[in-house]
PDB file of C-alpha atoms in Angstrom:
ATOM      1  CA  MET A  13      37.848  55.527  81.110  1.00  0.00           C
ATOM      2  CA  GLY A  14      38.064  52.881  77.556  1.00  0.00           C
ATOM      3  CA  THR A  15      35.723  50.075  76.840  1.00  0.00           C
ATOM      4  CA  PHE A  16      37.769  47.133  77.185  1.00  0.00           C
ATOM      5  CA  GLY A  17      37.466  44.017  74.944  1.00  0.00           C
ATOM      6  CA  ARG A  18      39.721  41.050  73.506  1.00  0.00           C
ATOM      7  CA  ARG A  19      39.879  40.505  70.067  1.00  0.00           C
ATOM      8  CA  LEU A  20      41.263  38.903  67.661  1.00  0.00           C
ATOM      9  CA  LEU A  21      43.405  40.580  65.592  1.00  0.00           C
ATOM     10  CA  LEU A  22      46.076  39.415  62.724  1.00  0.00           C
ATOM     11  CA  ALA A  23      48.096  41.351  61.052  1.00  0.00           C
ATOM     12  CA  VAL A  24      50.438  40.890  57.328  1.00  0.00           C
ATOM     13  CA  ASP A  25      53.223  42.438  55.687  1.00  0.00           C
ATOM     14  CA  ALA A  26      55.365  42.087  52.419  1.00  0.00           C
ATOM     15  CA  LYS A  27      58.437  41.397  52.152  1.00  0.00           C
ATOM     16  CA  GLY A  28      60.392  43.298  49.880  1.00  0.00           C
ATOM     17  CA  TYR A  29      58.254  45.766  48.452  1.00  0.00           C
ATOM     18  CA  GLY A  30      59.666  48.870  48.976  1.00  0.00           C
ATOM     19  CA  GLY A  31      62.684  47.364  46.136  1.00  0.00           C
ATOM     20  CA  VAL A  32      59.626  46.120  42.988  1.00  0.00           C
ATOM     21  CA  ASP A  33      58.770  48.936  40.684  1.00  0.00           C
ATOM     22  CA  VAL A  34      55.155  50.229  41.145  1.00  0.00           C
ATOM     23  CA  VAL A  35      53.581  48.028  38.688  1.00  0.00           C
ATOM     24  CA  THR A  36      54.333  44.973  41.148  1.00  0.00           C
ATOM     25  CA  GLN A  37      53.558  48.019  44.125  1.00  0.00           C
ATOM     26  CA  ARG A  38      49.094  47.853  43.058  1.00  0.00           C
ATOM     27  CA  GLU A  39      49.144  44.274  41.750  1.00  0.00           C
ATOM     28  CA  TRP A  40      50.932  42.744  44.855  1.00  0.00           C
ATOM     29  CA  GLN A  41      48.001  45.334  47.507  1.00  0.00           C
ATOM     30  CA  GLU A  42      45.256  44.392  44.849  1.00  0.00           C
ATOM     31  CA  ALA A  43      46.871  40.562  45.842  1.00  0.00           C
ATOM     32  CA  ILE A  44      47.213  40.683  49.481  1.00  0.00           C
ATOM     33  CA  ARG A  45      43.787  41.630  50.058  1.00  0.00           C
ATOM     34  CA  ARG A  46      41.890  39.626  47.687  1.00  0.00           C
ATOM     35  CA  LEU A  47      43.881  36.939  49.209  1.00  0.00           C
ATOM     36  CA  LEU A  48      42.740  38.210  52.562  1.00  0.00           C
ATOM     37  CA  ARG A  49      38.815  38.441  51.885  1.00  0.00           C
ATOM     38  CA  GLU A  50      39.145  34.396  49.704  1.00  0.00           C
ATOM     39  CA  ALA A  51      41.111  33.123  51.827  1.00  0.00           C
ATOM     40  CA  ALA A  52      38.573  34.720  55.031  1.00  0.00           C
ATOM     41  CA  GLY A  53      35.842  33.137  53.179  1.00  0.00           C
ATOM     42  CA  GLU A  54      36.991  30.540  52.603  1.00  0.00           C
ATOM     43  CA  ALA A  55      37.532  30.072  56.816  1.00  0.00           C
ATOM     44  CA  GLY A  56      34.318  30.539  57.118  1.00  0.00           C
ATOM     45  CA  LEU A  57      35.124  33.766  58.682  1.00  0.00           C
ATOM     46  CA  ASP A  58      33.117  37.189  58.106  1.00  0.00           C
ATOM     47  CA  TRP A  59      35.543  39.527  55.636  1.00  0.00           C
ATOM     48  CA  ASP A  60      32.882  42.035  55.436  1.00  0.00           C
ATOM     49  CA  GLN A  61      32.549  42.193  59.587  1.00  0.00           C
ATOM     50  CA  TRP A  62      36.726  42.624  59.975  1.00  0.00           C
ATOM     51  CA  ALA A  63      38.049  46.145  61.138  1.00  0.00           C
ATOM     52  CA  THR A  64      40.854  46.808  58.876  1.00  0.00           C
ATOM     53  CA  GLN A  65      43.400  49.522  58.382  1.00  0.00           C
ATOM     54  CA  VAL A  66      45.550  49.139  55.191  1.00  0.00           C
ATOM     55  CA  GLY A  67      49.029  50.195  55.236  1.00  0.00           C
ATOM     56  CA  GLY A  68      49.969  49.764  51.233  1.00  0.00           C
ATOM     57  CA  ASP A  69      52.085  45.829  51.694  1.00  0.00           C
ATOM     58  CA  SER A  70      50.458  45.361  55.463  1.00  0.00           C
ATOM     59  CA  VAL A  71      47.788  44.817  56.572  1.00  0.00           C
ATOM     60  CA  PHE A  72      45.776  45.218  60.239  1.00  0.00           C
ATOM     61  CA  ALA A  73      43.126  43.260  60.914  1.00  0.00           C
ATOM     62  CA  VAL A  74      40.401  43.130  64.501  1.00  0.00           C
ATOM     63  CA  LEU A  75      38.173  40.212  64.113  1.00  0.00           C
ATOM     64  CA  PRO A  76      34.413  40.648  65.528  1.00  0.00           C
ATOM     65  CA  LYS A  77      33.826  38.772  68.543  1.00  0.00           C
ATOM     66  CA  GLY A  78      33.134  35.676  68.911  1.00  0.00           C
ATOM     67  CA  ALA A  79      35.583  35.178  65.566  1.00  0.00           C
ATOM     68  CA  SER A  80      36.627  31.629  65.881  1.00  0.00           C
ATOM     69  CA  GLU A  81      40.966  31.500  66.875  1.00  0.00           C
ATOM     70  CA  PRO A  82      41.383  28.085  65.578  1.00  0.00           C
ATOM     71  CA  ASP A  83      40.025  28.969  61.992  1.00  0.00           C
ATOM     72  CA  LEU A  84      41.199  32.152  61.931  1.00  0.00           C
ATOM     73  CA  VAL A  85      44.735  29.952  62.351  1.00  0.00           C
ATOM     74  CA  ASP A  86      44.402  26.725  60.204  1.00  0.00           C
ATOM     75  CA  PRO A  87      42.244  27.309  57.566  1.00  0.00           C
ATOM     76  CA  PHE A  88      42.183  30.499  56.871  1.00  0.00           C
ATOM     77  CA  MET A  89      45.907  30.303  56.953  1.00  0.00           C
ATOM     78  CA  ARG A  90      46.346  26.983  54.684  1.00  0.00           C
ATOM     79  CA  HIS A  91      43.567  28.591  51.517  1.00  0.00           C
ATOM     80  CA  LEU A  92      46.092  32.012  51.803  1.00  0.00           C
ATOM     81  CA  GLU A  93      49.528  29.537  51.123  1.00  0.00           C
ATOM     82  CA  ALA A  94      47.216  28.145  48.527  1.00  0.00           C
ATOM     83  CA  GLY A  95      46.268  31.972  47.748  1.00  0.00           C
ATOM     84  CA  LEU A  96      49.799  33.166  47.243  1.00  0.00           C
ATOM     85  CA  ARG A  97      50.952  29.635  45.675  1.00  0.00           C
ATOM     86  CA  THR A  98      49.113  29.904  43.081  1.00  0.00           C
ATOM     87  CA  PHE A  99      49.516  34.282  42.362  1.00  0.00           C
ATOM     88  CA  ASN A 100      53.326  33.235  42.559  1.00  0.00           C
ATOM     89  CA  ARG A 101      53.195  30.712  39.293  1.00  0.00           C
ATOM     90  CA  ASN A 102      54.766  32.041  37.044  1.00  0.00           C
ATOM     91  CA  ARG A 103      56.666  34.427  38.617  1.00  0.00           C
ATOM     92  CA  ARG A 104      60.000  36.221  38.232  1.00  0.00           C
ATOM     93  CA  ASP A 105      62.079  35.312  41.692  1.00  0.00           C
ATOM     94  CA  GLU A 106      61.328  39.105  42.337  1.00  0.00           C
ATOM     95  CA  ALA A 107      57.829  39.752  41.241  1.00  0.00           C
ATOM     96  CA  ARG A 108      56.719  36.845  44.268  1.00  0.00           C
ATOM     97  CA  LEU A 109      54.730  38.032  46.995  1.00  0.00           C
ATOM     98  CA  ARG A 110      55.214  36.596  50.035  1.00  0.00           C
ATOM     99  CA  LEU A 111      54.053  37.304  53.834  1.00  0.00           C
ATOM    100  CA  ARG A 112      54.587  37.228  56.995  1.00  0.00           C
ATOM    101  CA  ALA A 113      51.790  36.427  59.242  1.00  0.00           C
ATOM    102  CA  ALA A 114      51.365  37.249  63.129  1.00  0.00           C
ATOM    103  CA  VAL A 115      48.032  36.709  64.580  1.00  0.00           C
ATOM    104  CA  HIS A 116      47.107  37.873  69.021  1.00  0.00           C
ATOM    105  CA  PHE A 117      44.424  38.036  70.858  1.00  0.00           C
ATOM    106  CA  GLY A 118      44.168  40.534  73.806  1.00  0.00           C
ATOM    107  CA  THR A 119      43.017  44.046  75.135  1.00  0.00           C
ATOM    108  CA  ALA A 120      42.044  46.129  72.078  1.00  0.00           C
ATOM    109  CA  SER A 121      39.291  48.695  71.573  1.00  0.00           C
ATOM    110  CA  PRO A 122      38.365  51.160  69.443  1.00  0.00           C
ATOM    111  CA  ALA A 123      40.370  54.605  70.455  1.00  0.00           C
ATOM    112  CA  ALA A 124      40.291  58.242  67.338  1.00  0.00           C
ATOM    113  CA  ASN A 125      42.942  56.471  64.882  1.00  0.00           C
ATOM    114  CA  GLY A 126      42.030  53.569  64.991  1.00  0.00           C
ATOM    115  CA  PHE A 127      42.610  50.828  68.269  1.00  0.00           C
ATOM    116  CA  GLU A 128      43.832  50.706  71.707  1.00  0.00           C
ATOM    117  CA  GLY A 129      45.731  48.347  74.201  1.00  0.00           C
ATOM    118  CA  ARG A 130      48.371  46.443  74.128  1.00  0.00           C
ATOM    119  CA  ALA A 131      47.578  43.411  71.526  1.00  0.00           C
ATOM    120  CA  PRO A 132      47.726  45.869  68.842  1.00  0.00           C
ATOM    121  CA  VAL A 133      51.237  46.831  69.807  1.00  0.00           C
ATOM    122  CA  GLU A 134      51.935  43.325  70.409  1.00  0.00           C
ATOM    123  CA  ILE A 135      50.976  41.639  66.796  1.00  0.00           C
ATOM    124  CA  GLY A 136      53.223  44.650  65.818  1.00  0.00           C
ATOM    125  CA  ARG A 137      55.678  43.576  67.339  1.00  0.00           C
ATOM    126  CA  MET A 138      56.100  40.783  66.566  1.00  0.00           C
ATOM    127  CA  LEU A 139      55.163  41.256  62.787  1.00  0.00           C
ATOM    128  CA  ASP A 140      57.797  43.242  62.185  1.00  0.00           C
ATOM    129  CA  SER A 141      61.409  41.000  64.170  1.00  0.00           C
ATOM    130  CA  ARG A 142      63.668  40.178  62.927  1.00  0.00           C
ATOM    131  CA  VAL A 143      62.939  36.438  63.418  1.00  0.00           C
ATOM    132  CA  LEU A 144      61.424  36.649  61.950  1.00  0.00           C
ATOM    133  CA  LYS A 145      61.723  37.868  59.144  1.00  0.00           C
ATOM    134  CA  ALA A 146      65.098  35.757  59.387  1.00  0.00           C
ATOM    135  CA  ALA A 147      62.439  32.637  58.533  1.00  0.00           C
ATOM    136  CA  LEU A 148      61.391  34.070  55.326  1.00  0.00           C
ATOM    137  CA  ALA A 149      64.472  35.035  54.110  1.00  0.00           C
ATOM    138  CA  ALA A 150      65.747  31.175  55.255  1.00  0.00           C
ATOM    139  CA  ALA A 151      63.095  29.227  52.863  1.00  0.00           C
ATOM    140  CA  PRO A 152      63.525  30.691  50.003  1.00  0.00           C
ATOM    141  CA  ALA A 153      60.523  28.487  48.531  1.00  0.00           C
ATOM    142  CA  ALA A 154      57.932  29.577  51.246  1.00  0.00           C
ATOM    143  CA  GLN A 155      54.897  31.901  50.174  1.00  0.00           C
ATOM    144  CA  LEU A 156      54.131  32.946  54.196  1.00  0.00           C
ATOM    145  CA  ALA A 157      55.271  32.649  57.853  1.00  0.00           C
ATOM    146  CA  LEU A 158      53.589  33.315  60.426  1.00  0.00           C
ATOM    147  CA  ALA A 159      54.289  34.520  64.081  1.00  0.00           C
ATOM    148  CA  VAL A 160      51.086  33.715  66.559  1.00  0.00           C
ATOM    149  CA  SER A 161      51.403  34.898  70.778  1.00  0.00           C
ATOM    150  CA  ALA A 162      52.130  32.566  73.317  1.00  0.00           C
ATOM    151  CA  THR A 163      47.985  32.989  73.861  1.00  0.00           C
ATOM    152  CA  VAL A 164      46.539  31.907  70.641  1.00  0.00           C
ATOM    153  CA  PHE A 165      49.194  28.781  70.806  1.00  0.00           C
ATOM    154  CA  ASN A 166      48.269  27.551  74.404  1.00  0.00           C
ATOM    155  CA  ASP A 167      44.937  28.141  74.035  1.00  0.00           C
ATOM    156  CA  VAL A 168      44.377  26.891  70.187  1.00  0.00           C
ATOM    157  CA  ILE A 169      47.339  24.789  68.764  1.00  0.00           C
ATOM    158  CA  GLY A 170      48.702  23.380  72.032  1.00  0.00           C
ATOM    159  CA  GLU A 171      44.781  22.564  73.478  1.00  0.00           C
ATOM    160  CA  ALA A 172      44.042  20.622  69.246  1.00  0.00           C
ATOM    161  CA  TYR A 173      42.075  23.347  68.242  1.00  0.00           C
ATOM    162  CA  THR A 174      43.551  23.010  64.987  1.00  0.00           C
ATOM    163  CA  THR A 175      45.098  19.471  62.676  1.00  0.00           C
ATOM    164  CA  ILE A 176      47.963  21.318  63.267  1.00  0.00           C
ATOM    165  CA  GLN A 177      50.929  19.749  65.785  1.00  0.00           C
ATOM    166  CA  PRO A 178      52.524  21.657  68.287  1.00  0.00           C
ATOM    167  CA  GLN A 179      55.660  20.377  66.644  1.00  0.00           C
ATOM    168  CA  GLU A 180      55.019  22.423  63.393  1.00  0.00           C
ATOM    169  CA  PHE A 181      56.037  25.894  65.296  1.00  0.00           C
ATOM    170  CA  ARG A 182      59.362  27.284  66.880  1.00  0.00           C
ATOM    171  CA  GLU A 183      59.309  28.650  69.841  1.00  0.00           C
ATOM    172  CA  VAL A 184      61.535  32.456  70.393  1.00  0.00           C
ATOM    173  CA  ARG A 185      61.913  35.324  71.639  1.00  0.00           C
ATOM    174  CA  VAL A 186      60.506  38.712  70.934  1.00  0.00           C
ATOM    175  CA  ALA A 187      62.341  41.895  71.455  1.00  0.00           C
ATOM    176  CA  GLU A 188      61.637  44.670  69.801  1.00  0.00           C
ATOM    177  CA  LYS A 189      61.768  48.409  70.766  1.00  0.00           C
ATOM    178  CA  GLU A 190      59.891  48.684  73.363  1.00  0.00           C
ATOM    179  CA  TYR A 191      57.868  45.542  74.264  1.00  0.00           C
ATOM    180  CA  ALA A 192      59.806  42.297  74.700  1.00  0.00           C
ATOM    181  CA  GLY A 193      57.893  38.490  74.333  1.00  0.00           C
ATOM    182  CA  ARG A 194      57.691  35.159  73.257  1.00  0.00           C
ATOM    183  CA  ALA A 195      55.897  33.533  70.217  1.00  0.00           C
ATOM    184  CA  TRP A 196      55.849  30.651  68.252  1.00  0.00           C
ATOM    185  CA  ILE A 197      56.193  30.348  64.963  1.00  0.00           C
ATOM    186  CA  ARG A 198      55.367  28.376  61.463  1.00  0.00           C
ATOM    187  CA  VAL A 199      56.532  28.288  57.764  1.00  0.00           C
ATOM    188  CA  PRO A 200      54.062  25.858  56.079  1.00  0.00           C
ATOM    189  CA  GLY A 201      56.261  23.469  53.857  1.00  0.00           C
ATOM    190  CA  TYR A 202      59.897  24.011  56.028  1.00  0.00           C
ATOM    191  CA  ASP A 203      60.883  22.309  59.629  1.00  0.00           C
ATOM    192  CA  VAL A 204      61.203  25.153  61.410  1.00  0.00           C
ATOM    193  CA  THR A 205      64.041  24.082  63.928  1.00  0.00           C
ATOM    194  CA  ALA A 206      66.288  23.472  60.961  1.00  0.00           C
ATOM    195  CA  LEU A 207      66.358  27.388  59.673  1.00  0.00           C
ATOM    196  CA  ASP A 208      68.754  29.406  60.612  1.00  0.00           C
ATOM    197  CA  LEU A 209      66.975  32.856  62.434  1.00  0.00           C
ATOM    198  CA  GLY A 210      69.923  34.196  63.219  1.00  0.00           C
ATOM    199  CA  GLU A 211      69.545  33.068  67.502  1.00  0.00           C
ATOM    200  CA  THR A 212      72.291  33.176  70.050  1.00  0.00           C
ATOM    201  CA  GLU A 213      70.060  31.193  72.866  1.00  0.00           C
ATOM    202  CA  PRO A 214      67.782  28.107  71.616  1.00  0.00           C
ATOM    203  CA  GLY A 215      63.862  30.839  71.497  1.00  0.00           C
ATOM    204  CA  ALA A 216      66.006  33.670  71.527  1.00  0.00           C
ATOM    205  CA  GLU A 217      66.470  36.161  68.737  1.00  0.00           C
ATOM    206  CA  GLY A 218      70.524  36.681  67.694  1.00  0.00           C
ATOM    207  CA  GLY A 219      72.156  40.266  68.225  1.00  0.00           C
ATOM    208  CA  ALA A 220      74.562  41.889  70.541  1.00  0.00           C
ATOM    209  CA  GLY A 221      74.474  41.824  73.755  1.00  0.00           C
ATOM    210  CA  GLY A 222      72.982  37.210  72.600  1.00  0.00           C
ATOM    211  CA  ALA A 223      73.697  34.883  75.418  1.00  0.00           C
ATOM    212  CA  ALA A 224      75.869  32.625  75.063  1.00  0.00           C
ATOM    213  CA  ALA A 225      74.645  28.962  73.754  1.00  0.00           C
ATOM    214  CA  VAL A 226      72.765  26.986  76.040  1.00  0.00           C
ATOM    215  CA  ASP A 227      72.226  23.217  75.830  1.00  0.00           C
ATOM    216  CA  VAL A 228      68.237  22.884  76.901  1.00  0.00           C
ATOM    217  CA  ARG A 229      66.854  19.021  76.209  1.00  0.00           C
ATOM    218  CA  PRO A 230      63.357  17.424  76.600  1.00  0.00           C
ATOM    219  CA  LEU A 231      63.320  16.278  79.747  1.00  0.00           C
ATOM    220  CA  SER A 232      62.989  12.422  78.102  1.00  0.00           C
ATOM    221  CA  THR A 233      66.227  12.719  76.529  1.00  0.00           C
ATOM    222  CA  PRO A 234      69.403  10.461  78.380  1.00  0.00           C
ATOM    223  CA  THR A 235      71.832  11.767  80.611  1.00  0.00           C
ATOM    224  CA  ALA A 236      75.122  11.535  78.048  1.00  0.00           C
ATOM    225  CA  PRO A 237      78.219  10.380  79.491  1.00  0.00           C
ATOM    226  CA  GLY A 238      80.242  13.247  81.648  1.00  0.00           C
ATOM    227  CA  ASP A 239      76.995  15.275  82.212  1.00  0.00           C
ATOM    228  CA  THR A 240      75.809  16.058  86.559  1.00  0.00           C
ATOM    229  CA  VAL A 241      72.979  15.248  87.618  1.00  0.00           C
ATOM    230  CA  VAL A 242      71.737  16.653  90.669  1.00  0.00           C
ATOM    231  CA  GLN A 243      68.742  16.259  92.831  1.00  0.00           C
ATOM    232  CA  VAL A 244      67.760  18.342  95.294  1.00  0.00           C
ATOM    233  CA  ILE A 245      65.209  17.192  98.143  1.00  0.00           C
ATOM    234  CA  THR A 246      63.384  19.740 100.860  1.00  0.00           C
ATOM    235  CA  GLY A 247      61.974  17.857 103.565  1.00  0.00           C
ATOM    236  CA  THR A 248      63.052  14.173 105.057  1.00  0.00           C
ATOM    237  CA  VAL A 249      63.412  11.409 103.115  1.00  0.00           C
ATOM    238  CA  HIS A 250      63.000   7.848 103.989  1.00  0.00           C
ATOM    239  CA  ALA A 251      65.478   6.247 101.413  1.00  0.00           C
ATOM    240  CA  GLN A 252      68.145   3.516 103.100  1.00  0.00           C
ATOM    241  CA  GLY A 253      70.467   3.282 100.762  1.00  0.00           C
ATOM    242  CA  ALA A 254      69.419   5.143  97.883  1.00  0.00           C
ATOM    243  CA  VAL A 255      71.203   7.576  96.247  1.00  0.00           C
ATOM    244  CA  PHE A 256      69.009  10.522  95.433  1.00  0.00           C
ATOM    245  CA  GLY A 257      73.101  12.357  93.014  1.00  0.00           C
ATOM    246  CA  ILE A 258      75.407  10.893  90.795  1.00  0.00           C
ATOM    247  CA  SER A 259      78.387  12.899  90.043  1.00  0.00           C
ATOM    248  CA  LYS A 260      81.167  11.605  86.572  1.00  0.00           C
TER     249      LYS A 260
END
């Protein structure tokens, strides 16, 4: 039986790596590891303790037990985005290094060829999701597009352990291969809610077989003229003369 453990995970991948020349590929590979290491140091995270798997333009990292989730989501990402901006200064558009990144916290244990568990698979699906790729493509001046899992969003961002506001994220549905779940994406410098992600349903990825658009409003939104309001109440109600449903 394998060793059970929950770990903090990071995955990054470069946009358009296969379409650039070998010189640019070499520059990107060197820059990715350097920028990750520098961002980790600035955020107070011990890069030397990270277990990393490198694949050319991609890096998968399992952070040590006790690594700070807020530090990875907030100062690390801010320094990584700033490092990318500096690296890309005065570079031609096709040679700019732009990254997709994903953060997750879940089960991951050492195995014969890396790590096993649900979390490494899930973070890979988030990183490679069509919706995250669409977010970076729809923001041409952005250096970085970030996806975080529901666990990270709810426990770290939703609970105000970072300086990043929950409103800076957009909830989306990720459906890749055998994985289906929710993620929250953020594109620094952009209003992610205004980006065209090719979705056919709020919070869902588009594509063949996608559901028709559904009007989902916050609970505080006033009822629009012509709407039907229905209240379903169980049990005995003593409210003589009250009106519980209005149909217009």
